[in-house]
PDB file of C-alpha atoms in Angstrom:
ATOM      1  CA  MET A  21     167.527  79.171  93.248  1.00  0.00           C
ATOM      2  CA  GLY A  22     164.933  79.970  90.610  1.00  0.00           C
ATOM      3  CA  PHE A  23     167.289  78.868  87.836  1.00  0.00           C
ATOM      4  CA  PHE A  24     167.974  75.496  89.464  1.00  0.00           C
ATOM      5  CA  ASN A  25     164.288  74.980  90.260  1.00  0.00           C
ATOM      6  CA  ASN A  26     163.461  75.526  86.587  1.00  0.00           C
ATOM      7  CA  LEU A  27     166.297  73.224  85.538  1.00  0.00           C
ATOM      8  CA  PHE A  28     165.087  70.277  87.628  1.00  0.00           C
ATOM      9  CA  GLU A  29     161.380  70.983  87.300  1.00  0.00           C
ATOM     10  CA  LYS A  30     159.587  68.113  85.617  1.00  0.00           C
ATOM     11  CA  LYS A  31     158.308  69.021  82.172  1.00  0.00           C
ATOM     12  CA  VAL A  32     155.592  67.453  80.051  1.00  0.00           C
ATOM     13  CA  CYS A  33     155.726  67.040  76.275  1.00  0.00           C
ATOM     14  CA  ASP A  34     153.067  69.234  74.707  1.00  0.00           C
ATOM     15  CA  ILE A  35     152.689  66.736  71.864  1.00  0.00           C
ATOM     16  CA  CYS A  36     152.308  63.318  73.489  1.00  0.00           C
ATOM     17  CA  GLY A  37     151.742  64.350  77.122  1.00  0.00           C
ATOM     18  CA  GLY A  38     154.609  62.221  78.366  1.00  0.00           C
ATOM     19  CA  GLU A  39     156.988  63.308  81.096  1.00  0.00           C
ATOM     20  CA  ILE A  40     160.306  64.668  79.847  1.00  0.00           C
ATOM     21  CA  GLY A  41     163.408  63.463  81.658  1.00  0.00           C
ATOM     22  CA  LEU A  42     166.357  65.592  82.719  1.00  0.00           C
ATOM     23  CA  LEU A  43     168.152  67.048  79.669  1.00  0.00           C
ATOM     24  CA  GLY A  44     165.531  65.432  77.431  1.00  0.00           C
ATOM     25  CA  ASN A  45     163.584  68.580  76.618  1.00  0.00           C
ATOM     26  CA  ARG A  46     163.529  69.960  73.079  1.00  0.00           C
ATOM     27  CA  LYS A  47     162.327  73.528  73.480  1.00  0.00           C
ATOM     28  CA  LEU A  48     159.642  74.904  71.186  1.00  0.00           C
ATOM     29  CA  ASP A  49     158.618  78.511  70.697  1.00  0.00           C
ATOM     30  CA  ASP A  50     155.618  78.061  73.001  1.00  0.00           C
ATOM     31  CA  GLY A  51     156.117  74.699  74.658  1.00  0.00           C
ATOM     32  CA  ASN A  52     158.182  71.558  75.160  1.00  0.00           C
ATOM     33  CA  LEU A  53     158.940  68.511  73.059  1.00  0.00           C
ATOM     34  CA  CYS A  54     160.289  65.142  74.176  1.00  0.00           C
ATOM     35  CA  LYS A  55     163.112  63.296  72.398  1.00  0.00           C
ATOM     36  CA  THR A  56     160.782  60.611  71.077  1.00  0.00           C
ATOM     37  CA  CYS A  57     158.474  63.094  69.354  1.00  0.00           C
ATOM     38  CA  ALA A  58     161.437  65.140  68.118  1.00  0.00           C
ATOM     39  CA  SER A  59     162.903  62.032  66.463  1.00  0.00           C
ATOM     40  CA  LYS A  60     159.767  61.742  64.319  1.00  0.00           C
ATOM     41  CA  LEU A  61     160.286  65.147  62.695  1.00  0.00           C
ATOM     42  CA  SER A  62     161.832  65.376  59.248  1.00  0.00           C
ATOM     43  CA  PRO A  63     165.646  65.016  59.327  1.00  0.00           C
ATOM     44  CA  TRP A  64     165.800  68.049  56.996  1.00  0.00           C
ATOM     45  CA  PHE A  65     163.820  70.242  59.426  1.00  0.00           C
ATOM     46  CA  GLU A  66     166.092  72.824  61.110  1.00  0.00           C
ATOM     47  CA  ASP A  67     163.779  75.412  62.699  1.00  0.00           C
ATOM     48  CA  ARG A  68     162.397  73.453  65.625  1.00  0.00           C
ATOM     49  CA  ARG A  69     163.193  76.027  68.345  1.00  0.00           C
ATOM     50  CA  HIS A  70     161.182  78.679  66.502  1.00  0.00           C
ATOM     51  CA  SER A  71     158.228  76.387  65.826  1.00  0.00           C
ATOM     52  CA  THR A  72     154.991  76.392  67.779  1.00  0.00           C
ATOM     53  CA  VAL A  73     153.338  73.345  69.298  1.00  0.00           C
ATOM     54  CA  GLU A  74     150.640  73.553  66.617  1.00  0.00           C
ATOM     55  CA  GLU A  75     153.227  73.662  63.813  1.00  0.00           C
ATOM     56  CA  VAL A  76     154.980  70.588  65.207  1.00  0.00           C
ATOM     57  CA  ARG A  77     151.649  68.750  65.494  1.00  0.00           C
ATOM     58  CA  ASN A  78     150.947  69.567  61.854  1.00  0.00           C
ATOM     59  CA  GLN A  79     154.344  68.330  60.779  1.00  0.00           C
ATOM     60  CA  LEU A  80     153.966  65.084  62.696  1.00  0.00           C
ATOM     61  CA  GLU A  81     150.635  64.520  60.933  1.00  0.00           C
ATOM     62  CA  TYR A  82     152.436  65.043  57.624  1.00  0.00           C
ATOM     63  CA  ARG A  83     155.207  62.663  58.697  1.00  0.00           C
ATOM     64  CA  GLU A  84     152.663  59.980  59.580  1.00  0.00           C
ATOM     65  CA  ALA A  85     150.936  60.390  56.199  1.00  0.00           C
ATOM     66  CA  ASN A  86     154.374  60.226  54.544  1.00  0.00           C
ATOM     67  CA  LYS A  87     154.694  56.589  55.607  1.00  0.00           C
ATOM     68  CA  GLU A  88     151.977  55.652  53.130  1.00  0.00           C
ATOM     69  CA  LYS A  89     153.991  57.369  50.388  1.00  0.00           C
ATOM     70  CA  VAL A  90     157.041  55.349  51.424  1.00  0.00           C
ATOM     71  CA  ARG A  91     155.040  52.124  51.187  1.00  0.00           C
ATOM     72  CA  ALA A  92     153.769  53.092  47.711  1.00  0.00           C
ATOM     73  CA  PHE A  93     157.180  54.255  46.450  1.00  0.00           C
ATOM     74  CA  GLN A  94     158.512  52.175  43.547  1.00  0.00           C
ATOM     75  CA  ILE A  95     162.236  52.643  42.905  1.00  0.00           C
ATOM     76  CA  THR A  96     162.884  53.163  39.195  1.00  0.00           C
ATOM     77  CA  ARG A  97     166.390  54.577  39.633  1.00  0.00           C
ATOM     78  CA  GLU A  98     168.843  54.811  42.515  1.00  0.00           C
ATOM     79  CA  PHE A  99     172.059  56.808  42.912  1.00  0.00           C
ATOM     80  CA  ALA A 100     174.278  55.569  45.739  1.00  0.00           C
ATOM     81  CA  GLY A 101     176.802  57.761  47.524  1.00  0.00           C
ATOM     82  CA  ASP A 102     178.974  56.469  50.343  1.00  0.00           C
ATOM     83  CA  SER A 103     176.058  56.942  52.777  1.00  0.00           C
ATOM     84  CA  TYR A 104     173.205  58.893  51.219  1.00  0.00           C
ATOM     85  CA  HIS A 105     171.221  57.424  48.351  1.00  0.00           C
ATOM     86  CA  VAL A 106     168.896  59.261  45.994  1.00  0.00           C
ATOM     87  CA  PHE A 107     165.830  57.163  45.134  1.00  0.00           C
ATOM     88  CA  LEU A 108     163.548  58.029  42.215  1.00  0.00           C
ATOM     89  CA  ASP A 109     160.004  56.901  41.484  1.00  0.00           C
ATOM     90  CA  GLU A 110     159.663  58.296  37.971  1.00  0.00           C
ATOM     91  CA  THR A 111     156.169  56.858  37.544  1.00  0.00           C
ATOM     92  CA  LYS A 112     154.935  59.221  40.270  1.00  0.00           C
ATOM     93  CA  GLY A 113     157.459  62.015  39.734  1.00  0.00           C
ATOM     94  CA  GLN A 114     158.854  61.613  43.245  1.00  0.00           C
ATOM     95  CA  PHE A 115     162.231  61.214  44.956  1.00  0.00           C
ATOM     96  CA  ALA A 116     163.746  60.657  48.387  1.00  0.00           C
ATOM     97  CA  VAL A 117     167.208  61.201  49.874  1.00  0.00           C
ATOM     98  CA  ALA A 118     168.052  58.731  52.612  1.00  0.00           C
ATOM     99  CA  TYR A 119     170.445  56.101  53.916  1.00  0.00           C
ATOM    100  CA  ARG A 120     167.739  53.511  53.384  1.00  0.00           C
ATOM    101  CA  LEU A 121     164.229  53.581  51.968  1.00  0.00           C
ATOM    102  CA  SER A 122     161.979  51.985  54.566  1.00  0.00           C
ATOM    103  CA  GLU A 123     158.875  52.840  56.544  1.00  0.00           C
ATOM    104  CA  GLU A 124     160.947  52.654  59.718  1.00  0.00           C
ATOM    105  CA  ASN A 125     163.299  55.394  58.460  1.00  0.00           C
ATOM    106  CA  ASN A 126     160.363  57.253  56.894  1.00  0.00           C
ATOM    107  CA  PRO A 127     162.386  59.440  54.477  1.00  0.00           C
ATOM    108  CA  ASP A 128     160.515  62.452  53.125  1.00  0.00           C
ATOM    109  CA  ILE A 129     158.922  61.684  49.752  1.00  0.00           C
ATOM    110  CA  VAL A 130     159.217  64.855  47.665  1.00  0.00           C
ATOM    111  CA  ASN A 131     157.784  65.668  44.252  1.00  0.00           C
ATOM    112  CA  LEU A 132     160.322  66.433  41.546  1.00  0.00           C
ATOM    113  CA  SER A 133     158.242  69.517  40.776  1.00  0.00           C
ATOM    114  CA  GLN A 134     159.184  70.872  44.219  1.00  0.00           C
ATOM    115  CA  VAL A 135     162.890  71.107  43.313  1.00  0.00           C
ATOM    116  CA  THR A 136     163.868  74.768  42.967  1.00  0.00           C
ATOM    117  CA  GLY A 137     167.628  74.310  42.596  1.00  0.00           C
ATOM    118  CA  CYS A 138     170.255  71.585  42.530  1.00  0.00           C
ATOM    119  CA  ARG A 139     173.998  71.716  41.972  1.00  0.00           C
ATOM    120  CA  LEU A 140     177.133  69.726  42.634  1.00  0.00           C
ATOM    121  CA  GLU A 141     179.584  71.467  44.965  1.00  0.00           C
ATOM    122  CA  ILE A 142     183.188  70.277  45.084  1.00  0.00           C
ATOM    123  CA  ARG A 143     185.234  71.606  47.995  1.00  0.00           C
ATOM    124  CA  GLU A 144     189.019  71.615  47.773  1.00  0.00           C
ATOM    125  CA  ASP A 145     191.325  71.558  50.810  1.00  0.00           C
ATOM    126  CA  ARG A 146     195.043  72.242  50.436  1.00  0.00           C
ATOM    127  CA  ASN A 147     197.767  71.173  52.880  1.00  0.00           C
ATOM    128  CA  GLU A 148     201.399  72.136  52.611  1.00  0.00           C
ATOM    129  CA  GLU A 149     203.986  69.338  52.713  1.00  0.00           C
ATOM    130  CA  GLU A 150     206.987  69.733  55.013  1.00  0.00           C
ATOM    131  CA  TYR A 151     210.183  67.832  55.717  1.00  0.00           C
ATOM    132  CA  LYS A 152     212.532  67.434  58.688  1.00  0.00           C
ATOM    133  CA  ASP A 153     215.959  68.992  58.361  1.00  0.00           C
ATOM    134  CA  GLN A 154     219.085  67.527  59.955  1.00  0.00           C
ATOM    135  CA  ASP A 155     218.170  69.152  63.283  1.00  0.00           C
ATOM    136  CA  GLY A 156     214.717  67.602  63.273  1.00  0.00           C
ATOM    137  CA  THR A 157     212.976  70.914  62.506  1.00  0.00           C
ATOM    138  CA  MET A 158     210.031  70.871  60.142  1.00  0.00           C
ATOM    139  CA  LYS A 159     210.712  72.987  57.063  1.00  0.00           C
ATOM    140  CA  SER A 160     208.788  73.972  53.953  1.00  0.00           C
ATOM    141  CA  TYR A 161     209.964  72.892  50.539  1.00  0.00           C
ATOM    142  CA  VAL A 162     211.174  75.573  48.156  1.00  0.00           C
ATOM    143  CA  PRO A 163     209.104  76.048  46.136  1.00  0.00           C
ATOM    144  CA  PRO A 164     206.235  74.942  48.422  1.00  0.00           C
ATOM    145  CA  ARG A 165     204.618  71.561  47.827  1.00  0.00           C
ATOM    146  CA  TYR A 166     200.959  70.844  48.497  1.00  0.00           C
ATOM    147  CA  THR A 167     198.588  67.924  48.715  1.00  0.00           C
ATOM    148  CA  TYR A 168     194.930  68.357  47.844  1.00  0.00           C
ATOM    149  CA  SER A 169     191.762  66.613  48.961  1.00  0.00           C
ATOM    150  CA  TYR A 170     188.161  66.953  47.817  1.00  0.00           C
ATOM    151  CA  ASP A 171     184.655  66.626  49.191  1.00  0.00           C
ATOM    152  CA  TYR A 172     181.561  66.284  47.001  1.00  0.00           C
ATOM    153  CA  SER A 173     178.163  67.593  48.078  1.00  0.00           C
ATOM    154  CA  ILE A 174     174.748  68.065  46.524  1.00  0.00           C
ATOM    155  CA  LYS A 175     173.156  71.429  47.281  1.00  0.00           C
ATOM    156  CA  LEU A 176     169.448  70.808  46.841  1.00  0.00           C
ATOM    157  CA  SER A 177     166.732  73.458  47.325  1.00  0.00           C
ATOM    158  CA  VAL A 178     163.076  72.492  47.514  1.00  0.00           C
ATOM    159  CA  ASN A 179     159.712  74.164  47.964  1.00  0.00           C
ATOM    160  CA  SER A 180     158.309  72.424  51.041  1.00  0.00           C
ATOM    161  CA  PRO A 181     156.315  73.698  54.027  1.00  0.00           C
ATOM    162  CA  TRP A 182     158.771  71.970  56.376  1.00  0.00           C
ATOM    163  CA  PHE A 183     162.249  72.576  54.961  1.00  0.00           C
ATOM    164  CA  ASP A 184     164.005  74.587  52.261  1.00  0.00           C
ATOM    165  CA  ASP A 185     167.034  72.453  51.511  1.00  0.00           C
ATOM    166  CA  MET A 186     168.201  68.839  51.498  1.00  0.00           C
ATOM    167  CA  ASP A 187     171.985  69.242  51.286  1.00  0.00           C
ATOM    168  CA  PHE A 188     174.055  66.064  51.617  1.00  0.00           C
ATOM    169  CA  LYS A 189     177.583  64.762  51.032  1.00  0.00           C
ATOM    170  CA  LEU A 190     178.342  62.052  48.513  1.00  0.00           C
ATOM    171  CA  ASN A 191     181.600  60.876  50.130  1.00  0.00           C
ATOM    172  CA  ASN A 192     182.192  59.955  53.768  1.00  0.00           C
ATOM    173  CA  PHE A 193     185.908  60.730  53.746  1.00  0.00           C
ATOM    174  CA  SER A 194     187.851  63.346  51.813  1.00  0.00           C
ATOM    175  CA  ILE A 195     189.298  62.027  48.568  1.00  0.00           C
ATOM    176  CA  GLU A 196     193.027  62.594  47.992  1.00  0.00           C
ATOM    177  CA  ASP A 197     194.214  64.072  44.726  1.00  0.00           C
ATOM    178  CA  HIS A 198     195.977  60.852  43.716  1.00  0.00           C
ATOM    179  CA  GLU A 199     192.668  58.939  43.887  1.00  0.00           C
ATOM    180  CA  ARG A 200     191.702  59.948  40.357  1.00  0.00           C
ATOM    181  CA  GLY A 201     189.305  57.070  39.847  1.00  0.00           C
ATOM    182  CA  LYS A 202     187.337  57.915  43.000  1.00  0.00           C
ATOM    183  CA  MET A 203     187.293  61.603  42.048  1.00  0.00           C
ATOM    184  CA  MET A 204     185.865  60.844  38.628  1.00  0.00           C
ATOM    185  CA  GLU A 205     183.316  58.464  40.151  1.00  0.00           C
ATOM    186  CA  MET A 206     182.045  61.057  42.638  1.00  0.00           C
ATOM    187  CA  GLU A 207     181.876  63.810  40.019  1.00  0.00           C
ATOM    188  CA  GLN A 208     179.986  61.589  37.600  1.00  0.00           C
ATOM    189  CA  LEU A 209     177.575  60.532  40.363  1.00  0.00           C
ATOM    190  CA  GLY A 210     176.952  64.152  41.352  1.00  0.00           C
ATOM    191  CA  ASN A 211     176.241  65.212  37.791  1.00  0.00           C
ATOM    192  CA  GLN A 212     173.870  62.281  37.316  1.00  0.00           C
ATOM    193  CA  ILE A 213     171.931  63.284  40.441  1.00  0.00           C
ATOM    194  CA  VAL A 214     171.670  66.907  39.287  1.00  0.00           C
ATOM    195  CA  ALA A 215     170.418  65.783  35.878  1.00  0.00           C
ATOM    196  CA  ALA A 216     167.905  63.347  37.395  1.00  0.00           C
ATOM    197  CA  LEU A 217     166.436  65.893  39.827  1.00  0.00           C
ATOM    198  CA  THR A 218     166.342  68.876  37.468  1.00  0.00           C
ATOM    199  CA  GLY A 219     166.461  67.520  33.927  1.00  0.00           C
ATOM    200  CA  MET A 220     169.550  69.700  33.418  1.00  0.00           C
ATOM    201  CA  PRO A 221     173.187  68.532  33.193  1.00  0.00           C
ATOM    202  CA  GLY A 222     175.404  69.112  36.229  1.00  0.00           C
ATOM    203  CA  ASN A 223     178.622  71.103  36.436  1.00  0.00           C
ATOM    204  CA  ALA A 224     181.330  69.969  34.038  1.00  0.00           C
ATOM    205  CA  GLY A 225     183.896  70.013  36.833  1.00  0.00           C
ATOM    206  CA  MET A 226     187.550  69.166  36.553  1.00  0.00           C
ATOM    207  CA  TYR A 227     187.328  66.443  33.957  1.00  0.00           C
ATOM    208  CA  GLY A 228     184.700  68.127  31.788  1.00  0.00           C
ATOM    209  CA  ASN A 229     186.442  71.507  31.740  1.00  0.00           C
ATOM    210  CA  PRO A 230     190.181  71.512  32.578  1.00  0.00           C
ATOM    211  CA  GLY A 231     190.215  75.308  32.295  1.00  0.00           C
ATOM    212  CA  MET A 232     188.396  75.497  35.649  1.00  0.00           C
ATOM    213  CA  GLN A 233     191.459  74.289  37.562  1.00  0.00           C
ATOM    214  CA  GLN A 234     192.311  77.617  39.198  1.00  0.00           C
ATOM    215  CA  ASN A 235     193.459  78.766  42.628  1.00  0.00           C
ATOM    216  CA  ALA A 236     190.030  79.373  44.162  1.00  0.00           C
ATOM    217  CA  GLY A 237     189.367  75.636  44.214  1.00  0.00           C
ATOM    218  CA  MET A 238     190.026  73.342  41.353  1.00  0.00           C
ATOM    219  CA  TYR A 239     186.399  73.439  40.408  1.00  0.00           C
ATOM    220  CA  GLY A 240     185.893  77.164  40.770  1.00  0.00           C
ATOM    221  CA  ASN A 241     183.741  76.702  43.882  1.00  0.00           C
ATOM    222  CA  PRO A 242     185.664  76.648  47.155  1.00  0.00           C
ATOM    223  CA  GLY A 243     182.425  76.491  49.210  1.00  0.00           C
TER     224      GLY A 243
END
């Protein structure tokens, strides 16, 4: 009975003091957090369960102060993936990664000097093609035939008190190997983002270095 009593016991958010509904609790290391307060944390923050009430309070103060940085942010360059965009304010040496730059979304404004690593990762998936024989049985071609698809991600490491990485995908859906134009577009976009955030050129990839087209992923990085 003790388990069920604890399950249905009313809990109070240690941040705002509001009552937490059934299944609405977000457990902290030493307390409880409601869904509303949890939604105000940074989207890049991943260690909530091991955070104390005091640490969450401190982060929410930072997040509130971040809104002023959003209001003052002046976009000098923007790189648009299928969903995520990278916004730069080069006059202040700042950037943000978000679907949309608005005070309502409150994306984290990060200094370019906080970037500790950034690279383009291209993941290859291979699927074998088959055919139906005269009995309706699926058979492999001899020699085997394959189709390939690719996903493009930015692996971004930062020095922040609240999160260590801001990894995000550039494409929403895997790109088939016959979509050469889309592949080139995503690779170029990824390399531009790496260069903008680090001042260094990105990976050459398939089109910059054909010699990298080997078995362990066309780009030498199977992820």
